[in-house]
Amino acid sequence: MAVAATVATIGEYVGQEVTLKGWIHTKREKGKIAFIVLRDGTGFIQVVLEQDRISPNEWEELREASLESSVIVRGLVKAEPRAPGGYEIQGLFFKAFHVTKDWPLGRKDHGVDFLMDNRHLWIRSRRQSAILRIRHTIETAMIEFLNKNGFYRFDAPIITAAACEGTTTLFEVDYHGDKAYLSQSGQLYAEAGALALGKVYTFGPAFRAEKSKTRRHLLEFWMIEPEAAWFEYEDNIQFQEQFVSYIVNAVLERNADDLKILDRPLEPLMRVKPPFPRITYTEAVELLGKNGFNVHWGDDLGAPEETFLSNYFDKPVFLTHFPAKIKAFYMQPDPENPEVVLAADLLAPEGYGEIIGGSQRIHDYELLRQKIREFGLKEEDYQWYLDLRRYGSVPHSGFGIGLERTVAWICKLEHIREAVPFPRMLHKLTP
Amino acid sequence: MAVAATVATIGEYVGQEVTLKGWIHTKREKGKIAFIVLRDGTGFIQVVLEQDRISPNEWEELREASLESSVIVRGLVKAEPRAPGGYEIQGLFFKAFHVTKDWPLGRKDHGVDFLMDNRHLWIRSRRQSAILRIRHTIETAMIEFLNKNGFYRFDAPIITAAACEGTTTLFEVDYHGDKAYLSQSGQLYAEAGALALGKVYTFGPAFRAEKSKTRRHLLEFWMIEPEAAWFEYEDNIQFQEQFVSYIVNAVLERNADDLKILDRPLEPLMRVKPPFPRITYTEAVELLGKNGFNVHWGDDLGAPEETFLSNYFDKPVFLTHFPAKIKAFYMQPDPENPEVVLAADLLAPEGYGEIIGGSQRIHDYELLRQKIREFGLKEEDYQWYLDLRRYGSVPHSGFGIGLERTVAWICKLEHIREAVPFPRMLHKLTP
């Protein structure tokens, strides 16, 4: 009896007969031998089928089966060092379940608009499926690490009454007559969660109705937001170092074949180990000035500045102690210099820029009220958030990591649209 | 040196000095002894503080510290069989970080509207925090089981152009001038994912703009939707049995204290082991008729009928082979009787009703086109979905499990609003 196997675990079956169910990724015939690269979702493997070893019917089916036909193959697993994954199947049985006619993505030179319109098919390609398997590992590793460290998952609501950060980029929803918005961040809710459960994280979609079209922005993206009570600035930074290193290491260990498919250089990833370098905002402004950027203390750093800093270091780097005015109202001022806040963004290396934004949060009731007023926000919108400082307030910190930006960096993608199964961008709503 | 510990892991430190950071859940004084129940998010533990063993300052702080004050305690861990968790702390040091004044939830008889308006504080209570810790275990166990079984996480988009099931209960979003909707299900996208990656699951929020107010409905809820290629009706059923049993068992193993807080009878949960009973829709209609229900073949079964069936069995039960007309267009007809479909809902026991809906999907292109027309849907809205049957189609199946309904059942809640941190219901949008 042949065992039902998958490409990902094929190494366990060397010398045995297995059944594989999948799709024809490529096919090449050479007289009485056919070479198929079969994909089954978990990976790609070469199957060698000789006319003399299968029935005439099977050979006929094989000849007719074109790219992306769904097929069932039985065969012997052989170690084959020259094969991409290290194994090969010597075919003993072939059956086409459904023969595909005119596979639309057969050419190599499709434009990106065409590929995006066929995203539901494009994800079957070698490169796109490798990215999505790596995305799975990143998501899994994030959850593993947070759970191991005693964090409880705490799902924040998506439809919300008030804005968390800014109001110009909100998607509006008609909530049975009430005006509501799609969440831009679960953080304020996560803070309530941290005071109830100690350490929590959200893991959900976030929305920004940005009008810009860049290679780093999606209108709908996924964000993971850990938040912990009795957790201060330095705890937060060190936790992020461990967290990001764990994720990168998980991909290196579990997705070696996928990284190879992407031609992703491994050295920059192998360097991702704590501690990460740190640079204050003030030092960064100075460094940028010396390198020809026209930035002044108090300016928000834009994409070119971020890219420069991200390329300047060969590891992820923390950019810290921003001017309070250019950051969110809830960030804890630095006791040594209240003009800056105990916040840090983590910039990925290789030019990828910000993947994490985090800070210690203000835990003093009066100070938070004052900041709400200073930032021109309405105190009545934040009554429940202020309650967290009225009742049993504690020092607490947290951060948000953008999933797609992390995927884009680890996979070294040119555009963030490939980091998610079905990207949502300006005027891109289907499929 | 005292070790930083949490209540959940306190058993590891018997005989040692630990530091705990948390909040005063209850306090009782008896002359020169004070008894605190401390909560730290991971659980509750009694701390006994004697006036003679701490400094006068500490004793004063302790006397002033009222409910929900945030505190730091150092003490010796003792096994104490009479204590709820089995352990107790003999206090050696006490410090109040922030003294709470007038904790609003101190009374026992608050109405539900008041509690819901203070949801951000209510989640700190013994019962609500226990539910949220169990929710965390359920989510974690779902992910564990799917990952172990070779499923890849595959996030479906939330903002979509077309409706998946029905159009009357959609939340509309203005997408930069285009009309868009919040997703009711990621299934159609998961099908594309299954044909790319073999086995996938979505894990995200879903939205139904229902006008009804029931104890079983939320407008925003979380759904997990596994979908697998080369997976047929029977595979799907058996996988669900294993999946649900794994989740229930994880809660029994990991949340014994929380189940005790909820007074949740354990026997019904301990019975949740494969196989689950099955009853066809046709048999169910007959059984309901014999028990005084006025239902006819072809009727949709409502909440009272579901509750009856759910109480009739002492385990989760599969309700199978529904009339095609009352189910979704994409469900595979039964080859032995095409009037019914290869679909099954899983009803939780104890009157909780449907927690899972699943089916084998139609994989034949022409049959799916015909069904789209029969159901009065527009073929042009489903072009990409039809593509999945044009190119390398395979038999495939999947299901969707409602997270909050599963939490409500396992915790034996009276109302689903307690199964999620911040419920969204009709006219309930804050906090």
Coordinates of C-alpha atoms in Angstrom, one line a residue, chain A residues 21-23 39-42 68-72 97-98 100-104 118 120-121 123-124 129 132-133 135-136 139-140 143 147 151-161 171-176 178-180 182 189 192-198 201 203-205 207 209-211 219-220 222 229-230 363 384 387-395 403 421-422 424-431, chain B residues 21-23 39-42 68-72 97-98 100-104 118 120-121 123-124 129 132-133 135-136 139-140 143 147 151-161 171-176 178-180 182 189 192-198 201 203-205 207 209-211 219-220 222 229-230 363 384 387-395 403 421-422 424-431:
Chain A
K21 CA -2.2 14.6 -5.0
G22 CA -1.5 17.9 -6.6
W23 CA -1.1 19.9 -9.7
R39 CA 3.1 21.0 -6.6
D40 CA 0.8 20.0 -3.8
G41 CA 0.7 23.2 -1.9
T42 CA 3.4 22.2 0.6
E68 CA -2.2 23.2 -13.6
S69 CA -4.1 20.0 -14.3
S70 CA -5.0 18.3 -11.0
V71 CA -3.4 14.9 -10.8
I72 CA -2.8 11.9 -8.6
F97 CA -8.4 14.3 -12.1
H98 CA -9.2 17.5 -14.1
T100 CA -6.8 22.3 -17.3
K101 CA -7.1 24.0 -20.7
D102 CA -5.4 27.3 -21.5
W103 CA -3.8 28.0 -18.1
P104 CA -3.8 31.9 -18.3
N118 CA -5.6 36.9 -11.4
H120 CA -6.6 33.8 -7.1
L121 CA -4.5 31.9 -9.6
I123 CA -0.9 32.5 -5.6
R124 CA -0.3 29.0 -7.1
S129 CA 3.1 30.2 -2.7
L132 CA 2.5 32.6 1.7
R133 CA 4.1 29.6 3.4
R135 CA 3.8 34.3 6.0
H136 CA 2.2 31.3 7.8
E139 CA 2.2 34.3 12.0
T140 CA 2.7 31.0 13.8
I143 CA 1.7 33.4 18.4
N147 CA 2.0 32.4 24.3
F151 CA 0.5 36.6 26.8
Y152 CA -3.2 36.1 26.3
R153 CA -4.8 36.6 23.0
F154 CA -7.3 39.4 23.3
D155 CA -9.3 40.4 20.2
A156 CA -10.0 44.1 19.9
P157 CA -13.2 45.2 18.2
I158 CA -12.9 46.1 14.5
I159 CA -15.9 48.4 14.3
T160 CA -15.3 51.3 16.6
A161 CA -16.9 54.6 17.6
F171 CA -13.0 54.1 6.6
E172 CA -16.6 54.9 7.7
V173 CA -19.2 52.3 8.3
D174 CA -23.0 52.9 8.7
Y175 CA -23.8 51.0 11.9
H176 CA -27.5 50.9 11.8
D178 CA -24.7 55.4 13.9
K179 CA -21.5 56.6 12.5
A180 CA -18.7 54.1 13.0
L182 CA -12.9 50.5 10.9
Y189 CA -8.5 48.1 23.9
A192 CA -7.8 47.6 29.0
G193 CA -7.0 43.9 28.4
A194 CA -3.5 44.3 30.0
L195 CA -5.0 45.7 33.2
A196 CA -7.4 42.7 33.3
L197 CA -5.2 39.8 32.1
G198 CA -1.7 41.2 32.7
Y201 CA -2.0 40.7 22.4
F203 CA -4.0 39.8 16.2
G204 CA -6.3 41.2 13.6
P205 CA -6.8 43.4 10.5
F207 CA -7.5 49.7 8.1
A209 CA -8.0 54.8 4.0
E210 CA -4.7 56.3 2.6
K211 CA -4.9 57.9 -0.8
L219 CA -5.4 49.9 3.0
E220 CA -6.1 46.7 4.9
W222 CA -2.7 42.8 9.7
A229 CA 1.1 45.7 32.6
W230 CA 4.0 46.4 34.9
H363 CA -0.3 55.9 33.4
W384 CA -13.2 54.7 29.3
D387 CA -10.7 55.0 33.5
L388 CA -7.7 52.7 33.1
R389 CA -5.8 55.5 34.9
R390 CA -8.5 56.1 37.4
Y391 CA -8.7 52.6 38.7
G392 CA -5.6 50.6 39.6
S393 CA -3.3 52.3 37.1
V394 CA 0.1 50.6 36.4
P395 CA 3.1 51.4 34.2
L403 CA 2.5 41.7 9.5
P421 CA -3.2 36.7 -0.1
F422 CA -5.6 39.3 -1.5
R424 CA -6.4 45.8 -0.8
M425 CA -5.0 49.0 -2.3
L426 CA -6.2 52.2 -3.8
H427 CA -8.9 51.2 -6.3
K428 CA -7.9 47.6 -5.9
L429 CA -10.8 45.7 -4.3
T430 CA -11.0 42.5 -6.3
P431 CA -10.6 39.6 -6.4
Chain B
K21 CA 2.4 42.4 40.9
G22 CA -1.4 42.8 40.5
W23 CA -4.6 44.3 41.9
R39 CA -5.4 39.1 41.0
D40 CA -2.6 39.4 38.5
G41 CA -4.5 38.5 35.3
T42 CA -3.3 34.9 35.2
E68 CA -8.7 47.3 42.4
S69 CA -5.7 49.2 43.8
S70 CA -2.5 48.1 41.9
V71 CA -0.1 46.6 44.4
I72 CA 3.2 44.8 44.7
F97 CA 1.4 51.5 43.4
H98 CA -1.9 53.3 42.8
T100 CA -8.1 53.2 43.5
K101 CA -10.9 55.4 44.9
D102 CA -14.6 54.5 44.5
W103 CA -14.2 51.4 42.3
P104 CA -17.5 51.5 40.3
N118 CA -18.1 49.5 31.9
H120 CA -13.3 47.8 30.0
L121 CA -13.5 47.4 33.8
I123 CA -13.4 42.2 32.2
R124 CA -11.3 42.4 35.4
S129 CA -11.4 37.2 33.2
L132 CA -11.3 35.4 28.4
R133 CA -8.6 33.1 29.5
R135 CA -11.2 32.0 25.0
H136 CA -7.4 32.3 24.6
E139 CA -8.1 30.1 20.0
T140 CA -4.7 28.7 20.7
I143 CA -4.4 27.1 15.7
N147 CA -1.0 23.6 12.2
F151 CA -3.0 23.6 7.4
Y152 CA -1.5 26.9 6.4
R153 CA -3.0 30.1 7.8
F154 CA -4.4 32.1 4.9
D155 CA -5.9 35.5 5.8
A156 CA -8.9 36.4 3.6
P157 CA -9.7 40.0 2.9
I158 CA -12.2 41.8 5.2
I159 CA -13.3 44.5 2.7
T160 CA -14.8 42.8 -0.3
A161 CA -16.6 43.8 -3.4
F171 CA -22.3 46.4 6.4
E172 CA -21.4 48.8 3.6
V173 CA -18.1 50.7 3.4
D174 CA -17.2 53.6 1.2
Y175 CA -14.0 52.5 -0.4
H176 CA -12.7 55.7 -2.0
D178 CA -16.4 52.3 -4.7
K179 CA -19.2 50.4 -2.9
A180 CA -17.7 47.7 -0.7
L182 CA -17.4 43.9 5.3
Y189 CA -11.1 33.1 -0.7
A192 CA -8.6 29.7 -3.8
G193 CA -6.1 29.2 -1.0
A194 CA -6.7 25.5 -0.8
L195 CA -6.0 25.1 -4.5
A196 CA -2.7 26.9 -4.0
L197 CA -1.5 25.6 -0.7
G198 CA -3.5 22.4 -0.2
Y201 CA -7.6 28.2 7.3
F203 CA -8.9 33.3 11.3
G204 CA -10.5 36.6 11.3
P205 CA -13.5 38.8 12.1
F207 CA -19.7 40.8 10.1
A209 CA -25.6 43.6 10.1
E210 CA -28.5 41.7 11.7
K211 CA -31.3 43.7 13.2
L219 CA -22.8 41.9 14.7
E220 CA -19.0 41.3 14.7
W222 CA -14.7 35.8 14.9
A229 CA -8.2 20.3 -1.4
W230 CA -8.7 16.6 -2.1
H363 CA -16.0 21.2 -8.1
W384 CA -12.7 34.3 -10.2
D387 CA -11.9 30.0 -12.3
L388 CA -11.1 27.6 -9.4
R389 CA -13.3 25.0 -11.3
R390 CA -11.8 26.0 -14.7
Y391 CA -8.2 25.3 -13.8
G392 CA -7.1 22.2 -12.0
S393 CA -10.4 21.7 -10.1
V394 CA -10.4 19.1 -7.2
P395 CA -12.9 17.8 -4.7
L403 CA -15.5 31.4 17.9
P421 CA -13.7 41.3 25.0
F422 CA -15.8 44.1 23.5
R424 CA -20.7 44.6 19.1
M425 CA -24.5 44.4 19.1
L426 CA -27.4 46.3 17.8
H427 CA -26.9 49.9 19.0
K428 CA -24.0 48.8 21.2
L429 CA -20.8 50.3 19.7
T430 CA -18.9 51.4 22.8
P431 CA -16.6 51.0 24.7

